[in-house]
Amino acid sequence: MTIFVDTRYHFLAITICSSWATLILALIFLMCQKPSMPWKSVLTSWQFTVGWIAAIGNDWGFHTFLTLGPKYLKGALGFDVEQSSWLTSLPYLCQWIFANLYGTVVDILLKKNKMSLLGVRRMSIIISHLFPAMSLLALSLAGANTTMAVAIMTIAVTTLGAYSSGYYQNPMDIAPNFAGSLTGLMNAMGSVTGVISTPIAGAVLQKDNTTDGWSIIFWISATMYTVCSLPYIICFKAEVQPWNDVDEDTKTAPVLVMSNVVSSEAEDGDVTQGLTKAEQG
């Protein structure tokens, strides 16, 4: 696949290659895993679908902030990114801090039964998707005000940290037995947005590299955030799906022993007995 881009946007090639590589590796892993993935149930599951749709919106917006944010500050606003690298990295430091604090708070709320699991998931995606969407709209109206633009971007990227307590837990909520594989598949679907969003941005900026051109990019990202979050907010139920059940014969197979699945002493005993029987057999 050949895409014509200005030399200023040579990073598009890297984004495209890494996105396709992620998808291919995920598909190879899923085809080889044991027990076999219930593909028909997974691909027709609306509960999983709303998860990867949300992932597409999240990754689209994240690509906008990560790959295009510095370009916007330097190209459109004349901000010296090289001299103020600490300032451009500040949003991601804030995101890391916020993600840890937010995750701790909602975990406490769940343990004390102050909020339901579904309530936490919905609140999290509202923060991780709709807040950045509103920030992008505000960014499109900030004009050439560099201070305001940096402040808005910092707030927007910070709120992205709530994603880890929101849609990202979709596989664990609906199919814990396949959570690792489904997470990989969901991430692969989301990462492909780099193949689409970044070349679109490059095409827009080739025609108009002013703040007006950037406003178009921000509005597109804000729309993706909003549209991709609504199915999850409205339809997600946070319930384990019937196709999560695994046959008894495969439950004791050594290849299925995963540390993040074993969570109690009783389960530890069952797994140990299963391994002993397998070795004797």
CSV table of C-alpha atoms in Angstrom, one decimal:
chain,number,residue,atom,x,y,z
A,1,MET,CA,0.0,0.0,0.0
A,2,THR,CA,1.5,3.3,-1.1
A,3,ILE,CA,0.4,6.6,0.6
A,4,PHE,CA,1.7,10.0,-0.6
A,5,VAL,CA,2.6,12.3,2.2
A,6,ASP,CA,4.7,15.4,2.7
A,7,THR,CA,8.1,14.8,4.1
A,8,ARG,CA,7.1,16.6,7.3
A,9,TYR,CA,4.8,13.7,8.0
A,10,HIS,CA,7.2,10.8,7.5
A,11,PHE,CA,6.0,9.4,10.8
A,12,LEU,CA,2.9,8.1,9.0
A,13,ALA,CA,4.9,5.2,7.5
A,14,ILE,CA,6.0,4.1,11.0
A,15,THR,CA,2.4,4.3,12.3
A,16,ILE,CA,1.0,2.3,9.5
A,17,CYS,CA,3.6,-0.5,9.7
A,18,SER,CA,3.3,-0.8,13.5
A,19,SER,CA,-0.5,-0.9,13.3
A,20,TRP,CA,-0.6,-3.7,10.8
A,21,ALA,CA,2.1,-5.6,12.6
A,22,THR,CA,0.1,-5.5,15.8
A,23,LEU,CA,-3.0,-6.8,14.1
A,24,ILE,CA,-1.1,-9.6,12.3
A,25,LEU,CA,0.6,-10.8,15.5
A,26,ALA,CA,-2.6,-10.7,17.5
A,27,LEU,CA,-4.4,-12.9,14.8
A,28,ILE,CA,-1.6,-15.4,14.7
A,29,PHE,CA,-1.7,-15.7,18.5
A,30,LEU,CA,-5.4,-16.1,18.6
A,31,MET,CA,-5.4,-18.8,15.9
A,32,CYS,CA,-2.8,-20.9,17.9
A,33,GLN,CA,-4.2,-20.6,21.4
A,34,LYS,CA,-5.7,-23.4,23.4
A,35,PRO,CA,-8.6,-23.9,24.1
A,36,SER,CA,-9.9,-22.7,20.8
A,37,MET,CA,-11.5,-19.3,20.8
A,38,PRO,CA,-15.3,-19.5,20.2
A,39,TRP,CA,-15.0,-17.3,17.2
A,40,LYS,CA,-18.6,-17.3,16.1
A,41,SER,CA,-19.8,-16.3,19.6
A,42,VAL,CA,-17.0,-13.6,19.9
A,43,LEU,CA,-17.6,-12.0,16.6
A,44,THR,CA,-21.4,-11.9,17.0
A,45,SER,CA,-21.3,-10.8,20.6
A,46,TRP,CA,-22.6,-7.3,20.9
A,47,GLN,CA,-21.1,-7.0,24.4
A,48,PHE,CA,-17.6,-7.5,22.9
A,49,THR,CA,-18.4,-5.3,19.9
A,50,VAL,CA,-19.2,-2.2,22.0
A,51,GLY,CA,-15.8,-2.8,23.7
A,52,TRP,CA,-13.7,-2.7,20.5
A,53,ILE,CA,-15.8,0.2,19.1
A,54,ALA,CA,-14.8,2.1,22.3
A,55,ALA,CA,-11.2,1.1,21.7
A,56,ILE,CA,-11.3,2.5,18.2
A,57,GLY,CA,-12.5,5.9,19.5
A,58,ASN,CA,-9.9,5.9,22.3
A,59,ASP,CA,-7.0,5.0,20.0
A,60,TRP,CA,-8.1,7.5,17.3
A,61,GLY,CA,-8.0,10.3,19.9
A,62,PHE,CA,-4.8,9.1,21.5
A,63,HIS,CA,-3.1,9.1,18.1
A,64,THR,CA,-4.3,12.7,17.6
A,65,PHE,CA,-2.7,13.8,20.9
A,66,LEU,CA,0.4,11.7,20.8
A,67,THR,CA,1.6,12.1,17.2
A,68,LEU,CA,-0.1,15.3,16.1
A,69,GLY,CA,-0.2,17.3,19.4
A,70,PRO,CA,3.5,18.3,19.2
A,71,LYS,CA,3.1,19.1,15.5
A,72,TYR,CA,0.2,21.4,16.3
A,73,LEU,CA,2.1,23.2,19.0
A,74,LYS,CA,5.1,23.7,16.8
A,75,GLY,CA,3.6,24.2,13.4
A,76,ALA,CA,0.4,26.1,14.1
A,77,LEU,CA,1.3,28.0,17.3
A,78,GLY,CA,5.1,28.3,16.9
A,79,PHE,CA,5.7,26.7,20.2
A,80,ASP,CA,9.3,25.7,20.8
A,81,VAL,CA,8.8,22.0,21.5
A,82,GLU,CA,12.5,21.2,21.7
A,83,GLN,CA,13.2,23.9,24.3
A,84,SER,CA,10.2,23.0,26.4
A,85,SER,CA,10.1,19.2,26.0
A,86,TRP,CA,9.2,18.8,29.7
A,87,LEU,CA,6.0,20.8,29.1
A,88,THR,CA,4.9,18.6,26.2
A,89,SER,CA,5.5,15.5,28.3
A,90,LEU,CA,3.6,16.9,31.2
A,91,PRO,CA,0.1,15.7,30.0
A,92,TYR,CA,1.4,12.1,29.9
A,93,LEU,CA,2.8,12.3,33.4
A,94,CYS,CA,-0.5,13.7,34.6
A,95,GLN,CA,-2.3,10.8,32.8
A,96,TRP,CA,-0.2,8.2,34.7
A,97,ILE,CA,-0.8,9.9,38.0
A,98,PHE,CA,-4.5,10.3,37.4
A,99,ALA,CA,-4.9,6.7,36.2
A,100,ASN,CA,-3.4,5.3,39.4
A,101,LEU,CA,-5.4,7.6,41.7
A,102,TYR,CA,-8.7,7.1,39.8
A,103,GLY,CA,-8.3,3.4,39.7
A,104,THR,CA,-7.7,3.3,43.4
A,105,VAL,CA,-10.7,5.4,44.2
A,106,VAL,CA,-13.1,3.4,42.0
A,107,ASP,CA,-11.7,0.2,43.5
A,108,ILE,CA,-12.5,1.4,47.0
A,109,LEU,CA,-16.0,2.4,45.8
A,110,LEU,CA,-16.6,-1.1,44.4
A,111,LYS,CA,-15.4,-2.8,47.6
A,112,LYS,CA,-17.6,-0.7,49.8
A,113,ASN,CA,-20.6,-1.2,47.4
A,114,LYS,CA,-20.9,2.6,46.9
A,115,MET,CA,-21.1,2.0,43.1
A,116,SER,CA,-21.9,-0.9,40.9
A,117,LEU,CA,-19.5,-2.4,38.4
A,118,LEU,CA,-21.6,-1.1,35.6
A,119,GLY,CA,-21.7,2.3,37.1
A,120,VAL,CA,-17.9,2.4,37.3
A,121,ARG,CA,-17.6,1.3,33.7
A,122,ARG,CA,-20.0,4.0,32.4
A,123,MET,CA,-18.5,6.8,34.5
A,124,SER,CA,-15.0,5.8,33.4
A,125,ILE,CA,-15.8,5.9,29.7
A,126,ILE,CA,-17.6,9.2,30.1
A,127,ILE,CA,-14.4,10.6,31.6
A,128,SER,CA,-12.0,8.9,29.1
A,129,HIS,CA,-14.0,9.7,26.0
A,130,LEU,CA,-16.4,12.5,26.4
A,131,PHE,CA,-14.1,14.8,28.4
A,132,PRO,CA,-11.3,14.6,25.8
A,133,ALA,CA,-14.0,15.2,23.1
A,134,MET,CA,-15.1,18.4,24.8
A,135,SER,CA,-11.4,19.4,25.2
A,136,LEU,CA,-10.8,18.9,21.5
A,137,LEU,CA,-13.7,21.2,20.7
A,138,ALA,CA,-12.3,23.8,23.1
A,139,LEU,CA,-8.9,23.4,21.5
A,140,SER,CA,-10.3,24.2,18.1
A,141,LEU,CA,-11.6,27.4,19.5
A,142,ALA,CA,-8.4,28.4,21.4
A,143,GLY,CA,-6.9,29.9,18.3
A,144,ALA,CA,-3.3,31.0,18.6
A,145,ASN,CA,-3.4,31.1,22.4
A,146,THR,CA,-0.5,28.8,23.2
A,147,THR,CA,-1.0,28.8,27.0
A,148,MET,CA,-4.6,27.9,26.7
A,149,ALA,CA,-3.8,25.2,24.1
A,150,VAL,CA,-1.2,23.5,26.4
A,151,ALA,CA,-3.6,23.7,29.4
A,152,ILE,CA,-6.4,22.1,27.4
A,153,MET,CA,-4.2,19.4,26.0
A,154,THR,CA,-2.9,18.6,29.5
A,155,ILE,CA,-6.4,18.3,30.9
A,156,ALA,CA,-7.6,16.2,27.9
A,157,VAL,CA,-4.7,13.7,28.1
A,158,THR,CA,-5.0,13.5,31.8
A,159,THR,CA,-8.6,12.3,31.7
A,160,LEU,CA,-7.6,9.6,29.2
A,161,GLY,CA,-6.2,7.7,32.2
A,162,ALA,CA,-9.8,6.6,33.2
A,163,TYR,CA,-9.8,4.2,30.2
A,164,SER,CA,-8.0,1.5,32.2
A,165,SER,CA,-11.1,1.3,34.6
A,166,GLY,CA,-13.6,1.6,31.7
A,167,TYR,CA,-13.9,-0.1,28.4
A,168,TYR,CA,-10.4,-1.7,28.7
A,169,GLN,CA,-11.8,-4.1,31.3
A,170,ASN,CA,-14.5,-5.2,28.8
A,171,PRO,CA,-12.9,-8.7,28.1
A,172,MET,CA,-12.5,-9.4,31.8
A,173,ASP,CA,-16.1,-8.4,32.5
A,174,ILE,CA,-17.7,-10.5,29.7
A,175,ALA,CA,-15.3,-13.5,29.3
A,176,PRO,CA,-12.5,-13.9,32.0
A,177,ASN,CA,-11.5,-17.2,30.5
A,178,PHE,CA,-10.5,-15.5,27.2
A,179,ALA,CA,-9.7,-12.1,28.7
A,180,GLY,CA,-6.1,-12.0,27.6
A,181,SER,CA,-6.8,-13.0,24.0
A,182,LEU,CA,-9.8,-10.7,23.7
A,183,THR,CA,-7.8,-7.8,25.0
A,184,GLY,CA,-5.1,-8.4,22.4
A,185,LEU,CA,-7.8,-8.5,19.7
A,186,MET,CA,-9.5,-5.4,21.0
A,187,ASN,CA,-6.1,-3.5,21.1
A,188,ALA,CA,-5.3,-4.7,17.6
A,189,MET,CA,-8.6,-3.3,16.3
A,190,GLY,CA,-7.9,0.0,18.0
A,191,SER,CA,-4.4,0.3,16.8
A,192,VAL,CA,-5.4,0.1,13.2
A,193,THR,CA,-6.9,3.6,13.6
A,194,GLY,CA,-3.4,4.9,13.1
A,195,VAL,CA,-3.6,3.7,9.5
A,196,ILE,CA,-6.7,5.9,8.9
A,197,SER,CA,-6.5,8.9,11.3
A,198,THR,CA,-2.9,9.9,10.7
A,199,PRO,CA,-3.1,9.9,6.9
A,200,ILE,CA,-6.3,11.9,7.0
A,201,ALA,CA,-4.6,14.5,9.2
A,202,GLY,CA,-1.7,14.6,6.8
A,203,ALA,CA,-4.1,15.2,3.9
A,204,VAL,CA,-5.9,18.0,5.7
A,205,LEU,CA,-2.7,19.7,6.7
A,206,GLN,CA,-1.3,19.6,3.2
A,207,LYS,CA,-4.2,21.8,2.2
A,208,ASP,CA,-4.3,24.0,5.3
A,209,ASN,CA,-1.6,24.0,7.9
A,210,THR,CA,-3.2,26.9,9.9
A,211,THR,CA,-5.3,26.7,13.0
A,212,ASP,CA,-8.3,26.3,10.7
A,213,GLY,CA,-6.9,23.1,9.3
A,214,TRP,CA,-6.2,21.8,12.8
A,215,SER,CA,-9.7,22.6,13.9
A,216,ILE,CA,-11.0,20.1,11.3
A,217,ILE,CA,-8.7,17.4,12.7
A,218,PHE,CA,-9.9,18.2,16.3
A,219,TRP,CA,-13.5,18.0,15.3
A,220,ILE,CA,-13.0,14.7,13.6
A,221,SER,CA,-11.4,13.3,16.7
A,222,ALA,CA,-14.0,14.7,19.0
A,223,THR,CA,-16.7,13.1,16.8
A,224,MET,CA,-14.9,9.7,16.9
A,225,TYR,CA,-14.6,9.9,20.7
A,226,THR,CA,-18.4,10.6,21.1
A,227,VAL,CA,-19.8,8.2,18.5
A,228,CYS,CA,-17.6,5.3,19.6
A,229,SER,CA,-18.4,5.8,23.3
A,230,LEU,CA,-22.2,5.9,23.0
A,231,PRO,CA,-22.8,2.1,22.2
A,232,TYR,CA,-20.8,1.2,25.3
A,233,ILE,CA,-22.5,3.7,27.6
A,234,ILE,CA,-26.0,2.7,26.4
A,235,CYS,CA,-25.7,-1.1,25.8
A,236,PHE,CA,-22.9,-2.5,27.9
A,237,LYS,CA,-24.1,-4.7,30.8
A,238,ALA,CA,-20.9,-5.9,32.5
A,239,GLU,CA,-22.1,-9.5,32.7
A,240,VAL,CA,-20.2,-12.7,31.9
A,241,GLN,CA,-21.3,-14.2,28.6
A,242,PRO,CA,-22.5,-17.8,28.2
A,243,TRP,CA,-19.7,-18.6,25.7
A,244,ASN,CA,-17.1,-17.9,28.4
A,245,ASP,CA,-17.7,-21.4,29.8
A,246,VAL,CA,-14.9,-23.9,29.0
A,247,ASP,CA,-15.3,-27.7,28.8
A,248,GLU,CA,-14.3,-29.6,31.9
A,249,ASP,CA,-11.7,-31.5,30.0
A,250,THR,CA,-9.8,-28.4,29.0
A,251,LYS,CA,-10.1,-26.7,32.4
A,252,THR,CA,-7.4,-29.1,33.8
A,253,ALA,CA,-5.0,-28.8,30.9
A,254,PRO,CA,-1.6,-27.4,32.1
A,255,VAL,CA,-1.6,-24.8,29.2
A,256,LEU,CA,-4.6,-23.0,30.7
A,257,VAL,CA,-2.9,-22.3,34.1
A,258,MET,CA,-2.6,-18.5,34.3
A,259,SER,CA,-1.7,-16.5,37.3
A,260,ASN,CA,-4.4,-13.8,36.7
A,261,VAL,CA,-7.1,-16.5,36.6
A,262,VAL,CA,-6.2,-18.3,39.9
A,263,SER,CA,-7.6,-16.1,42.7
A,264,SER,CA,-8.4,-18.3,45.7
A,265,GLU,CA,-6.9,-21.1,47.7
A,266,ALA,CA,-9.7,-23.5,46.6
A,267,GLU,CA,-8.8,-22.8,43.0
A,268,ASP,CA,-5.1,-23.3,43.7
A,269,GLY,CA,-6.0,-26.8,45.0
A,270,ASP,CA,-8.1,-27.7,41.9
A,271,VAL,CA,-5.3,-26.6,39.6
A,272,THR,CA,-2.6,-28.6,41.5
A,273,GLN,CA,-4.8,-31.7,41.4
A,274,GLY,CA,-5.3,-31.2,37.7
A,275,LEU,CA,-1.6,-30.9,37.0
A,276,THR,CA,-0.9,-34.0,39.0
A,277,LYS,CA,-3.5,-36.0,37.1
A,278,ALA,CA,-2.1,-34.7,33.8
A,279,GLU,CA,1.5,-35.7,34.7
A,280,GLN,CA,0.3,-39.2,35.8
A,281,GLY,CA,-1.6,-39.6,32.6
